[in-house]
PDB file of C-alpha atoms in Angstrom:
ATOM      1  CA  UNK A   5       0.002  -0.005  -0.003  1.00 36.00           C
ATOM      2  CA  UNK A   6       1.392   3.405  -0.968  1.00 47.00           C
ATOM      3  CA  UNK A   7       2.390   5.673   1.916  1.00 51.00           C
ATOM      4  CA  UNK A   8       0.537   8.987   1.515  1.00 67.00           C
ATOM      5  CA  UNK A   9       1.853  10.490   4.742  1.00 86.00           C
ATOM      6  CA  UNK A  10       3.006  14.057   4.255  1.00 93.00           C
ATOM      7  CA  UNK A  11       6.560  14.984   5.136  1.00 94.00           C
ATOM      8  CA  UNK A  12       8.073  18.404   5.743  1.00 93.00           C
ATOM      9  CA  UNK A  13      11.455  19.624   6.905  1.00 90.00           C
ATOM     10  CA  UNK A  14      14.281  22.102   6.533  1.00 86.00           C
ATOM     11  CA  UNK A  15      17.356  21.273   4.455  1.00 88.00           C
ATOM     12  CA  UNK A  16      20.257  23.705   4.922  1.00 85.00           C
ATOM     13  CA  UNK A  17      22.940  24.089   2.261  1.00 85.00           C
ATOM     14  CA  UNK A  18      26.249  25.092   3.845  1.00 85.00           C
ATOM     15  CA  UNK A  19      29.753  25.410   2.502  1.00 84.00           C
ATOM     16  CA  UNK A  20      32.655  27.676   1.758  1.00 81.00           C
ATOM     17  CA  UNK A  21      32.153  30.767  -0.429  1.00 76.00           C
ATOM     18  CA  UNK A  22      31.616  29.991  -4.127  1.00 79.00           C
ATOM     19  CA  UNK A  23      30.898  26.294  -3.568  1.00 82.00           C
ATOM     20  CA  UNK A  24      27.741  26.691  -5.662  1.00 84.00           C
ATOM     21  CA  UNK A  25      25.109  26.856  -2.918  1.00 80.00           C
ATOM     22  CA  UNK A  26      22.870  29.418  -4.604  1.00 78.00           C
ATOM     23  CA  UNK A  27      23.147  27.645  -7.969  1.00 84.00           C
ATOM     24  CA  UNK A  28      22.097  24.376  -6.309  1.00 87.00           C
ATOM     25  CA  UNK A  29      19.151  26.020  -4.540  1.00 80.00           C
ATOM     26  CA  UNK A  30      17.914  27.563  -7.771  1.00 79.00           C
ATOM     27  CA  UNK A  31      18.368  24.297  -9.650  1.00 86.00           C
ATOM     28  CA  UNK A  32      16.442  22.323  -7.024  1.00 85.00           C
ATOM     29  CA  UNK A  33      13.667  24.903  -6.727  1.00 77.00           C
ATOM     30  CA  UNK A  34      13.356  25.387 -10.480  1.00 74.00           C
ATOM     31  CA  UNK A  35      13.430  29.177 -10.121  1.00 61.00           C
ATOM     32  CA  UNK A  36      15.894  31.951  -9.378  1.00 56.00           C
ATOM     33  CA  UNK A  37      15.436  32.507  -5.641  1.00 57.00           C
ATOM     34  CA  UNK A  38      19.002  33.238  -4.634  1.00 52.00           C
ATOM     35  CA  UNK A  39      21.344  35.518  -6.550  1.00 45.00           C
ATOM     36  CA  UNK A  40      24.229  33.890  -8.333  1.00 42.00           C
ATOM     37  CA  UNK A  41      27.509  35.335  -9.568  1.00 38.00           C
ATOM     38  CA  UNK A  42      31.041  34.074 -10.201  1.00 40.00           C
ATOM     39  CA  UNK A  43      32.180  36.103  -7.174  1.00 39.00           C
ATOM     40  CA  UNK A  44      32.412  34.586  -3.701  1.00 39.00           C
ATOM     41  CA  UNK A  45      30.230  35.721  -0.765  1.00 41.00           C
ATOM     42  CA  UNK A  46      27.335  36.800  -2.998  1.00 41.00           C
ATOM     43  CA  UNK A  47      24.611  35.535  -0.641  1.00 42.00           C
ATOM     44  CA  UNK A  48      24.359  37.644   2.506  1.00 43.00           C
ATOM     45  CA  UNK A  49      21.435  36.129   4.392  1.00 44.00           C
ATOM     46  CA  UNK A  50      19.303  33.024   4.629  1.00 54.00           C
ATOM     47  CA  UNK A  51      17.104  32.393   1.587  1.00 65.00           C
ATOM     48  CA  UNK A  52      14.300  29.823   1.769  1.00 72.00           C
ATOM     49  CA  UNK A  53      13.137  27.862  -1.276  1.00 78.00           C
ATOM     50  CA  UNK A  54       9.883  25.925  -0.925  1.00 82.00           C
ATOM     51  CA  UNK A  55       9.743  22.780  -3.054  1.00 86.00           C
ATOM     52  CA  UNK A  56       6.986  20.198  -3.368  1.00 89.00           C
ATOM     53  CA  UNK A  57       8.230  16.703  -4.162  1.00 89.00           C
ATOM     54  CA  UNK A  58       5.484  14.094  -4.148  1.00 89.00           C
ATOM     55  CA  UNK A  59       3.944  14.202  -0.678  1.00 92.00           C
ATOM     56  CA  UNK A  60       6.952  16.009   0.778  1.00 94.00           C
ATOM     57  CA  UNK A  61       7.535  19.733   1.240  1.00 91.00           C
ATOM     58  CA  UNK A  62      11.273  20.363   1.145  1.00 91.00           C
ATOM     59  CA  UNK A  63      12.256  23.709   2.694  1.00 86.00           C
ATOM     60  CA  UNK A  64      15.634  24.497   1.149  1.00 83.00           C
ATOM     61  CA  UNK A  65      17.744  26.983   3.076  1.00 79.00           C
ATOM     62  CA  UNK A  66      20.536  28.691   1.134  1.00 71.00           C
ATOM     63  CA  UNK A  67      23.052  30.249   3.517  1.00 65.00           C
ATOM     64  CA  UNK A  68      25.948  32.688   3.073  1.00 55.00           C
ATOM     65  CA  UNK A  69      29.327  31.134   2.489  1.00 49.00           C
ATOM     66  CA  UNK A  70      31.198  30.515   5.726  1.00 48.00           C
ATOM     67  CA  UNK A  71      34.496  32.398   5.940  1.00 42.00           C
ATOM     68  CA  UNK A  72      36.664  34.295   8.424  1.00 47.00           C
ATOM     69  CA  UNK A  73      34.680  37.452   9.277  1.00 45.00           C
ATOM     70  CA  UNK A  74      36.204  40.938   9.597  1.00 52.00           C
ATOM     71  CA  UNK A  75      33.396  43.502   9.429  1.00 49.00           C
ATOM     72  CA  UNK A  76      30.065  43.578  11.243  1.00 51.00           C
ATOM     73  CA  UNK A  77      28.466  42.597   7.917  1.00 47.00           C
ATOM     74  CA  UNK A  78      30.799  39.569   7.693  1.00 51.00           C
ATOM     75  CA  UNK A  79      29.974  38.484  11.252  1.00 54.00           C
ATOM     76  CA  UNK A  80      26.247  38.763  10.574  1.00 54.00           C
ATOM     77  CA  UNK A  81      26.585  36.708   7.373  1.00 52.00           C
ATOM     78  CA  UNK A  82      28.505  33.894   9.083  1.00 51.00           C
ATOM     79  CA  UNK A  83      26.038  33.906  11.992  1.00 55.00           C
ATOM     80  CA  UNK A  84      23.170  33.553   9.495  1.00 55.00           C
ATOM     81  CA  UNK A  85      24.914  30.582   7.877  1.00 51.00           C
ATOM     82  CA  UNK A  86      25.362  28.682  11.144  1.00 53.00           C
ATOM     83  CA  UNK A  87      21.825  29.483  12.289  1.00 61.00           C
ATOM     84  CA  UNK A  88      20.537  27.962   9.068  1.00 54.00           C
ATOM     85  CA  UNK A  89      22.515  24.804   9.701  1.00 60.00           C
ATOM     86  CA  UNK A  90      21.518  24.507  13.351  1.00 67.00           C
ATOM     87  CA  UNK A  91      17.800  24.831  12.580  1.00 71.00           C
ATOM     88  CA  UNK A  92      17.775  22.238   9.798  1.00 82.00           C
ATOM     89  CA  UNK A  93      16.538  18.653   9.831  1.00 90.00           C
ATOM     90  CA  UNK A  94      19.233  17.726   7.291  1.00 92.00           C
ATOM     91  CA  UNK A  95      22.379  19.705   6.473  1.00 90.00           C
ATOM     92  CA  UNK A  96      23.926  19.422   3.022  1.00 92.00           C
ATOM     93  CA  UNK A  97      27.648  20.080   3.178  1.00 92.00           C
ATOM     94  CA  UNK A  98      28.385  21.340  -0.323  1.00 91.00           C
ATOM     95  CA  UNK A  99      32.023  21.030  -1.376  1.00 93.00           C
ATOM     96  CA  UNK A 100      33.569  22.281  -4.605  1.00 93.00           C
ATOM     97  CA  UNK A 101      35.103  19.084  -5.941  1.00 93.00           C
ATOM     98  CA  UNK A 102      37.778  21.048  -7.812  1.00 92.00           C
ATOM     99  CA  UNK A 103      39.082  22.761  -4.678  1.00 90.00           C
ATOM    100  CA  UNK A 104      38.765  19.723  -2.426  1.00 90.00           C
ATOM    101  CA  UNK A 105      39.474  19.867   1.280  1.00 89.00           C
ATOM    102  CA  UNK A 106      40.557  23.496   1.625  1.00 88.00           C
ATOM    103  CA  UNK A 107      41.195  25.183   4.963  1.00 87.00           C
ATOM    104  CA  UNK A 108      37.774  26.836   4.888  1.00 84.00           C
ATOM    105  CA  UNK A 109      36.082  23.481   4.221  1.00 89.00           C
ATOM    106  CA  UNK A 110      38.092  21.845   7.009  1.00 90.00           C
ATOM    107  CA  UNK A 111      36.922  24.524   9.491  1.00 84.00           C
ATOM    108  CA  UNK A 112      33.288  23.940   8.520  1.00 85.00           C
ATOM    109  CA  UNK A 113      33.710  20.153   8.827  1.00 89.00           C
ATOM    110  CA  UNK A 114      35.166  20.522  12.322  1.00 86.00           C
ATOM    111  CA  UNK A 115      32.209  22.591  13.509  1.00 81.00           C
ATOM    112  CA  UNK A 116      29.654  20.272  11.914  1.00 85.00           C
ATOM    113  CA  UNK A 117      31.352  17.305  13.576  1.00 86.00           C
ATOM    114  CA  UNK A 118      30.721  18.907  16.962  1.00 82.00           C
ATOM    115  CA  UNK A 119      27.028  19.556  16.232  1.00 78.00           C
ATOM    116  CA  UNK A 120      26.082  15.876  15.816  1.00 75.00           C
ATOM    117  CA  UNK A 121      23.407  16.781  13.302  1.00 82.00           C
ATOM    118  CA  UNK A 122      22.346  14.838  10.212  1.00 89.00           C
ATOM    119  CA  UNK A 123      24.829  15.750   7.500  1.00 92.00           C
ATOM    120  CA  UNK A 124      24.867  14.656   3.869  1.00 95.00           C
ATOM    121  CA  UNK A 125      27.989  15.282   1.807  1.00 95.00           C
ATOM    122  CA  UNK A 126      27.344  16.754  -1.648  1.00 95.00           C
ATOM    123  CA  UNK A 127      30.314  17.096  -3.985  1.00 95.00           C
ATOM    124  CA  UNK A 128      29.530  19.803  -6.549  1.00 94.00           C
ATOM    125  CA  UNK A 129      31.055  20.637  -9.943  1.00 93.00           C
ATOM    126  CA  UNK A 130      31.868  16.959 -10.437  1.00 93.00           C
ATOM    127  CA  UNK A 131      31.519  17.443 -14.205  1.00 91.00           C
ATOM    128  CA  UNK A 132      34.733  19.485 -14.081  1.00 89.00           C
ATOM    129  CA  UNK A 133      36.796  16.876 -12.217  1.00 89.00           C
ATOM    130  CA  UNK A 134      38.273  13.516 -13.111  1.00 89.00           C
ATOM    131  CA  UNK A 135      35.936  10.944 -11.560  1.00 84.00           C
ATOM    132  CA  UNK A 136      38.882   9.004 -10.124  1.00 86.00           C
ATOM    133  CA  UNK A 137      39.720  11.993  -7.914  1.00 86.00           C
ATOM    134  CA  UNK A 138      36.294  11.994  -6.264  1.00 92.00           C
ATOM    135  CA  UNK A 139      36.640   8.782  -4.271  1.00 92.00           C
ATOM    136  CA  UNK A 140      39.788   9.854  -2.365  1.00 93.00           C
ATOM    137  CA  UNK A 141      38.145  13.219  -1.618  1.00 93.00           C
ATOM    138  CA  UNK A 142      35.013  11.453  -0.332  1.00 94.00           C
ATOM    139  CA  UNK A 143      37.121   9.182   1.878  1.00 94.00           C
ATOM    140  CA  UNK A 144      39.101  12.128   3.222  1.00 93.00           C
ATOM    141  CA  UNK A 145      35.954  14.070   4.185  1.00 94.00           C
ATOM    142  CA  UNK A 146      34.149  11.021   5.573  1.00 93.00           C
ATOM    143  CA  UNK A 147      37.090  10.328   7.864  1.00 93.00           C
ATOM    144  CA  UNK A 148      36.640  13.763   9.452  1.00 93.00           C
ATOM    145  CA  UNK A 149      32.843  13.872   9.583  1.00 92.00           C
ATOM    146  CA  UNK A 150      30.146  11.248  10.024  1.00 92.00           C
ATOM    147  CA  UNK A 151      27.907  11.689   6.965  1.00 93.00           C
ATOM    148  CA  UNK A 152      24.697   9.767   6.262  1.00 94.00           C
ATOM    149  CA  UNK A 153      24.947   9.870   2.477  1.00 95.00           C
ATOM    150  CA  UNK A 154      27.241  11.087  -0.282  1.00 95.00           C
ATOM    151  CA  UNK A 155      25.981  12.602  -3.536  1.00 95.00           C
ATOM    152  CA  UNK A 156      27.925  13.788  -6.547  1.00 95.00           C
ATOM    153  CA  UNK A 157      26.232  16.526  -8.540  1.00 95.00           C
ATOM    154  CA  UNK A 158      26.666  19.369 -10.951  1.00 93.00           C
ATOM    155  CA  UNK A 159      24.390  22.190  -9.824  1.00 90.00           C
ATOM    156  CA  UNK A 160      25.045  24.000 -13.084  1.00 90.00           C
ATOM    157  CA  UNK A 161      24.017  21.158 -15.416  1.00 92.00           C
ATOM    158  CA  UNK A 162      21.598  19.430 -13.040  1.00 91.00           C
ATOM    159  CA  UNK A 163      23.417  16.096 -13.158  1.00 93.00           C
ATOM    160  CA  UNK A 164      22.655  14.081 -10.006  1.00 94.00           C
ATOM    161  CA  UNK A 165      20.267  16.692  -8.558  1.00 93.00           C
ATOM    162  CA  UNK A 166      17.085  14.666  -9.162  1.00 93.00           C
ATOM    163  CA  UNK A 167      18.466  11.709  -7.204  1.00 95.00           C
ATOM    164  CA  UNK A 168      19.391  14.026  -4.352  1.00 95.00           C
ATOM    165  CA  UNK A 169      15.918  15.565  -4.269  1.00 93.00           C
ATOM    166  CA  UNK A 170      14.193  12.182  -4.256  1.00 95.00           C
ATOM    167  CA  UNK A 171      16.330  11.017  -1.345  1.00 96.00           C
ATOM    168  CA  UNK A 172      15.651  14.206   0.616  1.00 95.00           C
ATOM    169  CA  UNK A 173      11.903  13.919   0.055  1.00 95.00           C
ATOM    170  CA  UNK A 174      11.908  10.396   1.464  1.00 95.00           C
ATOM    171  CA  UNK A 175      14.136  11.266   4.437  1.00 96.00           C
ATOM    172  CA  UNK A 176      12.325  14.266   5.918  1.00 94.00           C
ATOM    173  CA  UNK A 177      10.302  13.830   9.107  1.00 92.00           C
ATOM    174  CA  UNK A 178       6.576  13.124   8.867  1.00 94.00           C
ATOM    175  CA  UNK A 179       4.426  16.163   9.493  1.00 92.00           C
ATOM    176  CA  UNK A 180       2.124  18.783   7.975  1.00 93.00           C
ATOM    177  CA  UNK A 181       3.270  21.335   5.421  1.00 91.00           C
ATOM    178  CA  UNK A 182       4.504  24.611   6.914  1.00 85.00           C
ATOM    179  CA  UNK A 183       3.859  26.763   3.819  1.00 83.00           C
ATOM    180  CA  UNK A 184       1.180  26.898   1.096  1.00 85.00           C
ATOM    181  CA  UNK A 185       1.978  24.382  -1.638  1.00 84.00           C
ATOM    182  CA  UNK A 186       2.203  27.061  -4.361  1.00 78.00           C
ATOM    183  CA  UNK A 187       4.674  29.289  -2.508  1.00 75.00           C
ATOM    184  CA  UNK A 188       8.219  29.469  -3.901  1.00 71.00           C
ATOM    185  CA  UNK A 189       9.953  31.340  -1.101  1.00 67.00           C
ATOM    186  CA  UNK A 190       9.348  33.175   2.183  1.00 59.00           C
ATOM    187  CA  UNK A 191      11.462  36.074   0.940  1.00 64.00           C
ATOM    188  CA  UNK A 192       9.371  39.292   1.039  1.00 70.00           C
ATOM    189  CA  UNK A 193       8.903  40.949  -2.345  1.00 79.00           C
ATOM    190  CA  UNK A 194      10.647  44.093  -1.057  1.00 78.00           C
ATOM    191  CA  UNK A 195      13.758  42.102  -0.161  1.00 79.00           C
ATOM    192  CA  UNK A 196      13.625  40.136  -3.412  1.00 80.00           C
ATOM    193  CA  UNK A 197      13.642  43.388  -5.386  1.00 85.00           C
ATOM    194  CA  UNK A 198      16.715  44.649  -3.552  1.00 85.00           C
ATOM    195  CA  UNK A 199      18.498  41.319  -4.044  1.00 81.00           C
ATOM    196  CA  UNK A 200      17.898  41.287  -7.788  1.00 85.00           C
ATOM    197  CA  UNK A 201      19.343  44.796  -8.022  1.00 88.00           C
ATOM    198  CA  UNK A 202      22.353  43.642  -6.016  1.00 84.00           C
ATOM    199  CA  UNK A 203      22.760  40.646  -8.309  1.00 81.00           C
ATOM    200  CA  UNK A 204      23.096  42.960 -11.301  1.00 86.00           C
ATOM    201  CA  UNK A 205      25.674  45.013  -9.414  1.00 85.00           C
ATOM    202  CA  UNK A 206      27.702  41.798  -9.020  1.00 80.00           C
ATOM    203  CA  UNK A 207      27.279  40.840 -12.651  1.00 81.00           C
ATOM    204  CA  UNK A 208      27.881  44.254 -14.214  1.00 84.00           C
ATOM    205  CA  UNK A 209      30.663  45.704 -12.056  1.00 81.00           C
ATOM    206  CA  UNK A 210      34.013  44.317 -11.071  1.00 70.00           C
ATOM    207  CA  UNK A 211      36.398  43.821  -8.173  1.00 63.00           C
ATOM    208  CA  UNK A 212      35.593  45.686  -4.959  1.00 59.00           C
ATOM    209  CA  UNK A 213      32.381  47.508  -5.946  1.00 65.00           C
ATOM    210  CA  UNK A 214      29.895  44.657  -5.223  1.00 56.00           C
ATOM    211  CA  UNK A 215      31.268  44.110  -1.727  1.00 62.00           C
ATOM    212  CA  UNK A 216      31.123  47.833  -0.936  1.00 68.00           C
ATOM    213  CA  UNK A 217      27.499  48.156  -2.059  1.00 78.00           C
ATOM    214  CA  UNK A 218      24.101  47.209  -0.665  1.00 80.00           C
ATOM    215  CA  UNK A 219      20.561  47.715  -1.941  1.00 83.00           C
ATOM    216  CA  UNK A 220      17.448  48.582   0.044  1.00 84.00           C
ATOM    217  CA  UNK A 221      13.861  48.827  -1.149  1.00 84.00           C
ATOM    218  CA  UNK A 222      12.572  52.218   0.019  1.00 86.00           C
ATOM    219  CA  UNK A 223       9.096  51.976  -1.510  1.00 87.00           C
ATOM    220  CA  UNK A 224       6.990  49.078  -2.865  1.00 86.00           C
ATOM    221  CA  UNK A 225       3.576  50.366  -3.980  1.00 90.00           C
ATOM    222  CA  UNK A 226       0.838  48.505  -5.854  1.00 89.00           C
ATOM    223  CA  UNK A 227      -0.797  50.517  -8.625  1.00 92.00           C
ATOM    224  CA  UNK A 228      -4.483  50.362  -9.718  1.00 92.00           C
ATOM    225  CA  UNK A 229      -3.576  48.486 -12.927  1.00 94.00           C
ATOM    226  CA  UNK A 230      -2.030  45.619 -10.941  1.00 91.00           C
ATOM    227  CA  UNK A 231       1.597  46.647 -11.552  1.00 93.00           C
ATOM    228  CA  UNK A 232       3.978  47.744  -8.814  1.00 91.00           C
ATOM    229  CA  UNK A 233       6.169  50.823  -8.440  1.00 94.00           C
ATOM    230  CA  UNK A 234       9.441  50.021  -6.661  1.00 93.00           C
ATOM    231  CA  UNK A 235      12.119  52.404  -5.469  1.00 93.00           C
ATOM    232  CA  UNK A 236      15.484  50.919  -4.501  1.00 91.00           C
ATOM    233  CA  UNK A 237      18.419  52.833  -3.024  1.00 90.00           C
ATOM    234  CA  UNK A 238      21.940  51.541  -3.560  1.00 89.00           C
ATOM    235  CA  UNK A 239      24.406  52.517  -0.817  1.00 87.00           C
ATOM    236  CA  UNK A 240      28.103  52.572  -1.662  1.00 85.00           C
ATOM    237  CA  UNK A 241      31.124  53.165   0.557  1.00 78.00           C
ATOM    238  CA  UNK A 242      33.040  55.617  -1.656  1.00 80.00           C
ATOM    239  CA  UNK A 243      32.408  58.329  -4.236  1.00 81.00           C
ATOM    240  CA  UNK A 244      34.431  56.383  -6.803  1.00 83.00           C
ATOM    241  CA  UNK A 245      32.061  53.435  -6.476  1.00 84.00           C
ATOM    242  CA  UNK A 246      29.076  55.721  -7.041  1.00 88.00           C
ATOM    243  CA  UNK A 247      30.617  56.997 -10.265  1.00 87.00           C
ATOM    244  CA  UNK A 248      31.240  53.423 -11.481  1.00 86.00           C
ATOM    245  CA  UNK A 249      27.675  52.353 -10.709  1.00 87.00           C
ATOM    246  CA  UNK A 250      26.098  55.331 -12.462  1.00 89.00           C
ATOM    247  CA  UNK A 251      28.369  55.032 -15.500  1.00 88.00           C
ATOM    248  CA  UNK A 252      28.844  57.456 -18.349  1.00 89.00           C
ATOM    249  CA  UNK A 253      25.649  59.516 -18.724  1.00 90.00           C
ATOM    250  CA  UNK A 254      23.848  57.013 -16.479  1.00 90.00           C
ATOM    251  CA  UNK A 255      24.420  54.036 -18.784  1.00 92.00           C
ATOM    252  CA  UNK A 256      25.456  51.551 -16.095  1.00 91.00           C
ATOM    253  CA  UNK A 257      22.646  52.268 -13.639  1.00 93.00           C
ATOM    254  CA  UNK A 258      20.092  52.088 -16.488  1.00 94.00           C
ATOM    255  CA  UNK A 259      21.409  48.673 -17.492  1.00 95.00           C
ATOM    256  CA  UNK A 260      21.316  47.435 -13.892  1.00 93.00           C
ATOM    257  CA  UNK A 261      17.751  48.655 -13.510  1.00 94.00           C
ATOM    258  CA  UNK A 262      16.509  47.211 -16.806  1.00 95.00           C
ATOM    259  CA  UNK A 263      17.842  43.707 -16.162  1.00 92.00           C
ATOM    260  CA  UNK A 264      16.733  43.626 -12.525  1.00 92.00           C
ATOM    261  CA  UNK A 265      13.254  44.818 -13.562  1.00 94.00           C
ATOM    262  CA  UNK A 266      12.900  42.015 -16.138  1.00 92.00           C
ATOM    263  CA  UNK A 267      13.923  39.346 -13.599  1.00 86.00           C
ATOM    264  CA  UNK A 268      11.608  40.800 -10.958  1.00 86.00           C
ATOM    265  CA  UNK A 269       8.633  41.010 -13.329  1.00 90.00           C
ATOM    266  CA  UNK A 270       9.170  37.372 -14.263  1.00 84.00           C
ATOM    267  CA  UNK A 271       9.386  36.202 -10.641  1.00 77.00           C
ATOM    268  CA  UNK A 272       6.432  38.263  -9.401  1.00 80.00           C
ATOM    269  CA  UNK A 273       4.429  37.574 -12.589  1.00 82.00           C
ATOM    270  CA  UNK A 274       3.396  41.210 -12.904  1.00 88.00           C
ATOM    271  CA  UNK A 275       4.636  44.431 -14.463  1.00 94.00           C
ATOM    272  CA  UNK A 276       7.254  46.173 -12.327  1.00 94.00           C
ATOM    273  CA  UNK A 277       8.336  49.814 -12.560  1.00 95.00           C
ATOM    274  CA  UNK A 278      11.769  49.986 -10.947  1.00 95.00           C
ATOM    275  CA  UNK A 279      13.531  53.220  -9.999  1.00 95.00           C
ATOM    276  CA  UNK A 280      17.116  53.236  -8.662  1.00 94.00           C
ATOM    277  CA  UNK A 281      18.981  55.826  -6.641  1.00 91.00           C
ATOM    278  CA  UNK A 282      22.675  55.681  -5.642  1.00 90.00           C
ATOM    279  CA  UNK A 283      23.914  57.229  -2.389  1.00 87.00           C
ATOM    280  CA  UNK A 284      27.406  57.406  -0.927  1.00 84.00           C
ATOM    281  CA  UNK A 285      27.412  56.238   2.712  1.00 78.00           C
ATOM    282  CA  UNK A 286      30.816  55.351   4.169  1.00 73.00           C
ATOM    283  CA  UNK A 287      30.761  52.566   6.740  1.00 64.00           C
ATOM    284  CA  UNK A 288      27.293  51.251   5.900  1.00 59.00           C
ATOM    285  CA  UNK A 289      28.555  47.678   6.471  1.00 53.00           C
ATOM    286  CA  UNK A 290      29.065  48.491  10.160  1.00 55.00           C
ATOM    287  CA  UNK A 291      25.607  50.032  10.676  1.00 55.00           C
ATOM    288  CA  UNK A 292      23.023  47.962  12.526  1.00 59.00           C
ATOM    289  CA  UNK A 293      20.118  49.591  10.680  1.00 58.00           C
ATOM    290  CA  UNK A 294      21.621  48.737   7.286  1.00 52.00           C
ATOM    291  CA  UNK A 295      22.187  45.096   8.271  1.00 56.00           C
ATOM    292  CA  UNK A 296      18.628  44.711   9.527  1.00 57.00           C
ATOM    293  CA  UNK A 297      17.338  46.311   6.310  1.00 54.00           C
ATOM    294  CA  UNK A 298      19.020  43.647   4.178  1.00 51.00           C
ATOM    295  CA  UNK A 299      17.572  40.822   6.242  1.00 53.00           C
ATOM    296  CA  UNK A 300      20.434  40.092   8.623  1.00 49.00           C
ATOM    297  CA  UNK A 301      19.847  39.823  12.346  1.00 52.00           C
ATOM    298  CA  UNK A 302      21.872  42.267  14.363  1.00 48.00           C
ATOM    299  CA  UNK A 303      24.894  40.560  15.931  1.00 46.00           C
ATOM    300  CA  UNK A 304      27.328  41.839  18.551  1.00 45.00           C
TER     301      UNK A 304
END
């Protein structure tokens, strides 16, 4: 007789910066929920993806990459990552198979080993590595951390992801769904708008600018025709960064706005009118109000 019991649980994706956590979340959810760029430390706070798989509701938690923090922003990001792992029913330790057991991965493994939580090892980017190198890496990691299962995937191509999802759906605890079945994420639309703007900053500018910038939605107003008018302010640390973001005769900021607006309209399934403003604000990454505005809990 088929088991029709519903299952629901949180699955946290943790790992070092640039391991592919956001790419994996988006691949599993089938939609862009977390911003992705080639640069490390793109994700700054916990992002929840809600996925229905048979009779199971998988609550995927994408977390910031875990690294050695320096600024208040860094400390808040790392705290958000560990909170996501501690609250999860299953933790996926995502490791870039090309980089192997780096110092940052080793530090994460040591902390997970102390937590005694359910951990699955997921080797990512396996399509870029000689398969014979994966077994020694698996053995090396398994010797340091007790893992329930090992999966080898490519988040970019999707190889191995379906098997991982099926296993997760069957392994979650029995219980009622925590979110409506047609929800994709618990991320408020205001925060989603700011994140999509920040994604374009990562994709369209280079080097230090993305890390010295943040985006906040100042206004999110529904219009009578069903569209929304959104105003987002971008804060930068230095005048030079403001000039780069605006570009010659406003070309860069227009491009950022146009692409973010298209992504946002697609995700919200409605017409979006997006207006951007750039302000210089030195030291924003040490301000409690700024950190709370971008969805990070205030940390000491």
